[in-house]
Amino acid sequence: HNQLRIFRNRRLAENLRRSDLSSAAELEQNFFFPRGGRQGTAPTRPTMAEDPNEKQKRRKLPLKKLVSALPLLWVFELGFLVKTILGAPLTTAETLRLLALPLLFASWGALVIYAGFRYQSFHSRAVTERVPMLWLPLPVVLTTLAVFLSNHDATARYLEFHGPRTFIGLQCVRVLALASIVKYFLGVFPFLFAWFTALPDFLFGLSALYLYFAASDDFLAENTSILAAWHLVGFLIIVPFGAITLQIGMKPLRLVKPKVPHDLIFEWPMVMGPSVVVPMLVAFNNLLAVAYSGRL
């Protein structure tokens, strides 16, 4: 009798490990109470702690979600900032003040990377369901503008020394938004964000490539008003239109329920895009639109 009980308990434990609670309840009903269960009460389902291996499998992201150039773009932008600031004809004090920007940029990027690796996501669902995530690009955008605009003379010499082509070259990396469209066809990227944000971003990157390789220095120097409008378009693609497109597929401002949830954007490594990489690009768009319009 004892051996039979041990055998039955092992069968029950095996069923529970497979997370088949309905079969476990049936097993309990048939083995332990073969005459119809406890009289007057429904059979109870035993509980068991979650298998750590199952939890790890659930947290593991598919490979096609993990493939991304965004961390490399963050390193590229960080190097661009340091190289251009150190290469400009600035005093030591001005250089140190402007170097605060790559330091802050690196710190923010490191925080996002830590959150991505530690929690697989940068957001808490309890927060995003109550607070719109329209703020996410703002830390980088506002910090960049604050550092440059608070050092007016140094910024003017910095922009004049490097010339329009250098900053157009920075915008060329936006052609990599094509990867988001490819991910949409793989079924791992939201429809709205792919076609209403990534596609315009990709087209803007193509225009940057054209200007960088085809436009003459004289054309760029003589048509600063055109460059100001061009940079303004690059800024508006993301702020506010990209941020709004992202938010209308998420609570609390959700207007549509997409097949692929927009929360996916906040998972690692995609979160590097809206929080670090893209905001730096549009911050330069904003800065140069102001400078080339004569308002700096």
Short mmCIF file of C-alpha atoms in Angstrom, two decimals:
data_model
loop_
_atom_site.label_atom_id
_atom_site.label_comp_id
_atom_site.label_asym_id
_atom_site.label_seq_id
_atom_site.Cartn_x
_atom_site.Cartn_y
_atom_site.Cartn_z
CA HIS A 1 0.00 0.00 0.00
CA ASN A 2 2.83 2.44 0.85
CA GLN A 3 4.66 1.69 -2.41
CA LEU A 4 1.49 2.37 -4.36
CA ARG A 5 1.06 5.72 -2.55
CA ILE A 6 4.68 6.69 -3.36
CA PHE A 7 4.11 5.80 -7.00
CA ARG A 8 0.96 7.91 -7.12
CA ASN A 9 2.67 10.89 -5.47
CA ARG A 10 5.49 10.74 -8.01
CA ARG A 11 2.99 10.76 -10.87
CA LEU A 12 1.28 13.77 -9.34
CA ALA A 13 4.58 15.67 -8.90
CA GLU A 14 5.55 14.94 -12.50
CA ASN A 15 2.25 16.35 -13.73
CA LEU A 16 2.73 19.50 -11.67
CA ARG A 17 6.21 20.07 -13.05
CA ARG A 18 4.73 20.10 -16.51
CA SER A 19 2.36 22.87 -15.33
CA ASP A 20 -0.63 20.77 -16.30
CA LEU A 21 -2.81 21.64 -13.36
CA SER A 22 -5.98 20.31 -14.90
CA SER A 23 -4.40 16.89 -15.33
CA ALA A 24 -3.00 17.14 -11.81
CA ALA A 25 -6.47 17.82 -10.42
CA GLU A 26 -7.83 14.87 -12.34
CA LEU A 27 -4.98 12.70 -11.05
CA GLU A 28 -5.70 13.76 -7.50
CA GLN A 29 -9.39 13.05 -7.97
CA ASN A 30 -8.82 9.58 -9.40
CA PHE A 31 -5.93 8.39 -7.22
CA PHE A 32 -6.57 9.91 -3.83
CA PHE A 33 -10.36 10.00 -3.88
CA PRO A 34 -11.38 7.26 -6.32
CA ARG A 35 -15.00 7.25 -5.16
CA GLY A 36 -15.82 10.80 -6.28
CA GLY A 37 -13.57 13.00 -4.15
CA ARG A 38 -14.20 14.59 -0.79
CA GLN A 39 -17.83 14.64 0.10
CA GLY A 40 -19.31 18.14 -0.06
CA THR A 41 -16.09 19.85 -1.21
CA ALA A 42 -14.43 20.40 -4.53
CA PRO A 43 -11.03 18.78 -4.95
CA THR A 44 -8.20 21.21 -4.27
CA ARG A 45 -5.27 21.70 -6.58
CA PRO A 46 -1.85 21.34 -5.04
CA THR A 47 0.52 24.24 -5.69
CA MET A 48 4.21 24.15 -6.39
CA ALA A 49 6.88 26.84 -6.75
CA GLU A 50 7.64 27.89 -10.33
CA ASP A 51 10.44 25.99 -11.97
CA PRO A 52 13.40 28.44 -12.36
CA ASN A 53 14.20 26.94 -15.75
CA GLU A 54 10.71 27.71 -17.00
CA LYS A 55 10.99 31.27 -15.71
CA GLN A 56 14.31 31.73 -17.51
CA LYS A 57 12.84 30.41 -20.75
CA ARG A 58 9.97 32.87 -20.51
CA ARG A 59 12.35 35.81 -20.02
CA LYS A 60 14.60 34.81 -22.91
CA LEU A 61 13.98 36.95 -25.99
CA PRO A 62 13.93 35.49 -29.51
CA LEU A 63 17.15 35.94 -31.49
CA LYS A 64 15.44 38.01 -34.19
CA LYS A 65 14.49 40.54 -31.50
CA LEU A 66 18.03 40.70 -30.12
CA VAL A 67 19.74 41.42 -33.46
CA SER A 68 20.19 45.19 -33.49
CA ALA A 69 22.79 47.80 -34.42
CA LEU A 70 21.51 50.24 -31.79
CA PRO A 71 24.20 49.59 -29.13
CA LEU A 72 26.89 50.10 -31.79
CA LEU A 73 25.21 53.33 -32.91
CA TRP A 74 25.31 54.55 -29.32
CA VAL A 75 29.07 53.95 -29.25
CA PHE A 76 29.41 55.68 -32.64
CA GLU A 77 27.51 58.77 -31.46
CA LEU A 78 29.54 58.90 -28.27
CA GLY A 79 32.76 58.78 -30.31
CA PHE A 80 31.42 61.44 -32.69
CA LEU A 81 30.75 63.82 -29.80
CA VAL A 82 34.15 63.35 -28.21
CA LYS A 83 36.09 63.59 -31.49
CA THR A 84 34.31 66.69 -32.81
CA ILE A 85 34.50 68.53 -29.47
CA LEU A 86 38.20 67.78 -29.01
CA GLY A 87 38.89 68.71 -32.66
CA ALA A 88 37.22 72.12 -32.50
CA PRO A 89 39.23 75.32 -31.83
CA LEU A 90 38.00 75.86 -28.29
CA THR A 91 39.67 76.96 -25.10
CA THR A 92 40.34 74.36 -22.42
CA ALA A 93 37.48 75.66 -20.28
CA GLU A 94 35.06 75.57 -23.23
CA THR A 95 36.17 72.07 -24.19
CA LEU A 96 35.61 70.80 -20.66
CA ARG A 97 32.15 72.35 -20.53
CA LEU A 98 31.12 70.76 -23.82
CA LEU A 99 32.62 67.40 -22.79
CA ALA A 100 29.97 67.29 -20.08
CA LEU A 101 27.58 66.29 -22.87
CA PRO A 102 29.27 62.98 -23.87
CA LEU A 103 29.76 62.22 -20.16
CA LEU A 104 26.04 62.62 -19.48
CA PHE A 105 25.18 60.80 -22.70
CA ALA A 106 27.38 57.86 -21.72
CA SER A 107 25.86 57.74 -18.23
CA TRP A 108 22.30 57.72 -19.54
CA GLY A 109 23.15 55.05 -22.11
CA ALA A 110 24.81 52.90 -19.45
CA LEU A 111 21.67 53.18 -17.28
CA VAL A 112 19.46 52.06 -20.18
CA ILE A 113 21.81 49.15 -20.95
CA TYR A 114 21.85 48.06 -17.31
CA ALA A 115 18.05 48.11 -17.14
CA GLY A 116 17.88 46.17 -20.40
CA PHE A 117 20.23 43.42 -19.27
CA ARG A 118 18.93 43.28 -15.70
CA TYR A 119 15.20 43.43 -16.35
CA GLN A 120 14.92 42.74 -20.12
CA SER A 121 12.85 45.92 -20.31
CA PHE A 122 13.28 49.58 -19.51
CA HIS A 123 9.76 50.21 -18.31
CA SER A 124 7.39 49.03 -15.65
CA ARG A 125 3.94 48.10 -16.94
CA ALA A 126 2.43 49.71 -13.85
CA VAL A 127 4.02 52.99 -14.98
CA THR A 128 3.35 52.85 -18.72
CA GLU A 129 -0.32 52.04 -18.21
CA ARG A 130 -0.72 55.28 -16.24
CA VAL A 131 1.96 57.67 -17.54
CA PRO A 132 2.42 58.39 -21.29
CA MET A 133 5.94 57.55 -22.48
CA LEU A 134 6.14 60.71 -24.63
CA TRP A 135 8.90 61.92 -22.29
CA LEU A 136 11.39 59.20 -23.23
CA PRO A 137 13.44 61.16 -25.84
CA LEU A 138 13.45 64.32 -23.73
CA PRO A 139 16.38 63.63 -21.34
CA VAL A 140 18.89 63.40 -24.21
CA VAL A 141 17.29 66.14 -26.36
CA LEU A 142 17.01 68.69 -23.56
CA THR A 143 20.45 67.91 -22.11
CA THR A 144 22.11 68.29 -25.53
CA LEU A 145 20.41 71.62 -26.20
CA ALA A 146 21.11 72.87 -22.68
CA VAL A 147 24.85 72.12 -22.93
CA PHE A 148 25.29 73.68 -26.36
CA LEU A 149 23.02 76.70 -25.93
CA SER A 150 24.49 77.55 -22.52
CA ASN A 151 27.90 77.83 -24.22
CA HIS A 152 26.83 80.09 -27.08
CA ASP A 153 30.22 81.29 -28.34
CA ALA A 154 31.87 77.88 -28.10
CA THR A 155 28.93 76.26 -29.89
CA ALA A 156 29.06 78.81 -32.72
CA ARG A 157 32.78 78.12 -33.31
CA TYR A 158 32.20 74.37 -32.98
CA LEU A 159 29.50 74.35 -35.68
CA GLU A 160 31.40 76.72 -37.97
CA PHE A 161 34.64 74.75 -37.73
CA HIS A 162 33.13 71.40 -38.66
CA GLY A 163 30.74 72.70 -41.31
CA PRO A 164 27.35 71.38 -42.50
CA ARG A 165 28.68 68.21 -44.15
CA THR A 166 29.97 66.76 -40.87
CA PHE A 167 26.55 66.92 -39.23
CA ILE A 168 24.79 65.72 -42.38
CA GLY A 169 27.07 62.68 -42.19
CA LEU A 170 25.86 62.03 -38.65
CA GLN A 171 22.28 61.83 -39.94
CA CYS A 172 23.22 59.21 -42.55
CA VAL A 173 22.97 56.47 -39.92
CA ARG A 174 19.19 56.89 -40.02
CA VAL A 175 19.06 54.68 -43.12
CA LEU A 176 19.46 51.81 -40.63
CA ALA A 177 15.80 52.37 -39.75
CA LEU A 178 15.26 49.99 -42.66
CA ALA A 179 15.99 47.19 -40.16
CA SER A 180 12.78 48.07 -38.29
CA ILE A 181 10.76 47.61 -41.48
CA VAL A 182 12.45 44.24 -42.04
CA LYS A 183 11.55 43.25 -38.47
CA TYR A 184 7.94 44.17 -39.19
CA PHE A 185 7.86 41.59 -42.00
CA LEU A 186 9.37 39.09 -39.55
CA GLY A 187 6.45 39.74 -37.23
CA VAL A 188 8.42 41.27 -34.35
CA PHE A 189 7.86 45.02 -34.92
CA PRO A 190 4.65 47.10 -34.69
CA PHE A 191 2.90 48.02 -37.95
CA LEU A 192 2.22 51.69 -37.11
CA PHE A 193 5.71 52.37 -35.85
CA ALA A 194 7.29 50.65 -38.86
CA TRP A 195 5.41 52.60 -41.53
CA PHE A 196 4.77 55.95 -39.85
CA THR A 197 8.09 56.40 -38.03
CA ALA A 198 10.76 53.98 -39.28
CA LEU A 199 9.93 54.53 -42.97
CA PRO A 200 10.09 58.37 -42.81
CA ASP A 201 13.26 58.03 -40.74
CA PHE A 202 14.77 55.76 -43.41
CA LEU A 203 13.84 58.21 -46.19
CA PHE A 204 15.40 61.06 -44.23
CA GLY A 205 18.58 58.98 -43.95
CA LEU A 206 18.57 58.51 -47.74
CA SER A 207 18.31 62.28 -48.21
CA ALA A 208 21.25 62.70 -45.83
CA LEU A 209 23.32 60.30 -47.94
CA TYR A 210 22.44 62.28 -51.07
CA LEU A 211 23.40 65.62 -49.50
CA TYR A 212 26.61 64.21 -48.04
CA PHE A 213 27.92 62.74 -51.29
CA ALA A 214 26.26 64.88 -54.01
CA ALA A 215 25.93 68.40 -52.63
CA SER A 216 28.88 70.75 -53.12
CA ASP A 217 30.42 72.75 -50.32
CA ASP A 218 29.28 75.98 -52.01
CA PHE A 219 25.68 74.75 -52.14
CA LEU A 220 25.72 73.82 -48.46
CA ALA A 221 27.31 77.13 -47.47
CA GLU A 222 24.91 79.26 -49.53
CA ASN A 223 21.67 77.46 -48.68
CA THR A 224 21.61 77.43 -44.91
CA SER A 225 17.88 78.17 -44.91
CA ILE A 226 17.26 74.95 -46.86
CA LEU A 227 19.44 73.06 -44.39
CA ALA A 228 17.51 74.60 -41.48
CA ALA A 229 14.23 73.35 -42.98
CA TRP A 230 15.76 69.95 -43.70
CA HIS A 231 16.97 69.55 -40.11
CA LEU A 232 13.56 70.67 -38.84
CA VAL A 233 11.92 67.87 -40.84
CA GLY A 234 14.35 65.38 -39.31
CA PHE A 235 13.38 66.62 -35.86
CA LEU A 236 9.62 66.53 -36.46
CA ILE A 237 9.69 62.94 -37.75
CA ILE A 238 10.51 61.83 -34.21
CA VAL A 239 9.34 64.71 -32.01
CA PRO A 240 6.41 64.81 -31.80
CA PHE A 241 5.10 62.49 -34.55
CA GLY A 242 7.19 59.41 -33.73
CA ALA A 243 6.44 59.70 -30.03
CA ILE A 244 2.70 60.09 -30.73
CA THR A 245 2.70 57.08 -33.08
CA LEU A 246 4.32 55.02 -30.34
CA GLN A 247 1.90 56.16 -27.67
CA ILE A 248 -1.39 55.60 -29.55
CA GLY A 249 -0.68 51.87 -29.40
CA MET A 250 -0.09 51.90 -25.64
CA LYS A 251 -2.03 52.73 -22.51
CA PRO A 252 -3.10 55.21 -21.20
CA LEU A 253 -3.59 56.99 -24.57
CA ARG A 254 -4.13 53.85 -26.65
CA LEU A 255 -6.40 54.41 -29.64
CA VAL A 256 -5.65 51.15 -31.46
CA LYS A 257 -4.72 47.65 -30.32
CA PRO A 258 -1.90 46.52 -32.62
CA LYS A 259 -1.15 42.90 -33.36
CA VAL A 260 2.44 43.41 -32.21
CA PRO A 261 2.29 45.47 -28.99
CA HIS A 262 4.09 48.80 -28.93
CA ASP A 263 5.56 47.85 -25.55
CA LEU A 264 8.03 45.82 -27.60
CA ILE A 265 9.90 49.06 -28.30
CA PHE A 266 10.92 49.22 -24.63
CA GLU A 267 12.51 45.77 -24.56
CA TRP A 268 16.25 45.30 -24.86
CA PRO A 269 17.91 46.21 -27.23
CA MET A 270 15.18 48.17 -29.04
CA VAL A 271 14.83 50.55 -26.11
CA MET A 272 18.23 52.02 -27.08
CA GLY A 273 16.49 53.62 -30.07
CA PRO A 274 13.83 55.88 -28.52
CA SER A 275 15.76 56.56 -25.32
CA VAL A 276 19.37 57.11 -26.46
CA VAL A 277 20.32 56.81 -30.15
CA VAL A 278 17.49 58.63 -31.96
CA PRO A 279 17.18 61.48 -29.41
CA MET A 280 20.82 62.45 -29.98
CA LEU A 281 20.22 62.64 -33.75
CA VAL A 282 17.11 64.79 -33.39
CA ALA A 283 18.83 66.97 -30.77
CA PHE A 284 21.42 67.87 -33.42
CA ASN A 285 18.57 68.42 -35.90
CA ASN A 286 17.03 70.92 -33.52
CA LEU A 287 20.32 72.63 -32.72
CA LEU A 288 21.29 73.02 -36.39
CA ALA A 289 17.81 74.16 -37.41
CA VAL A 290 18.16 76.97 -34.87
CA ALA A 291 21.75 77.76 -35.91
CA TYR A 292 21.13 77.80 -39.67
CA SER A 293 18.02 79.94 -39.29
CA GLY A 294 20.18 82.64 -37.68
CA ARG A 295 18.68 82.34 -34.20
CA LEU A 296 21.74 80.92 -32.41
#
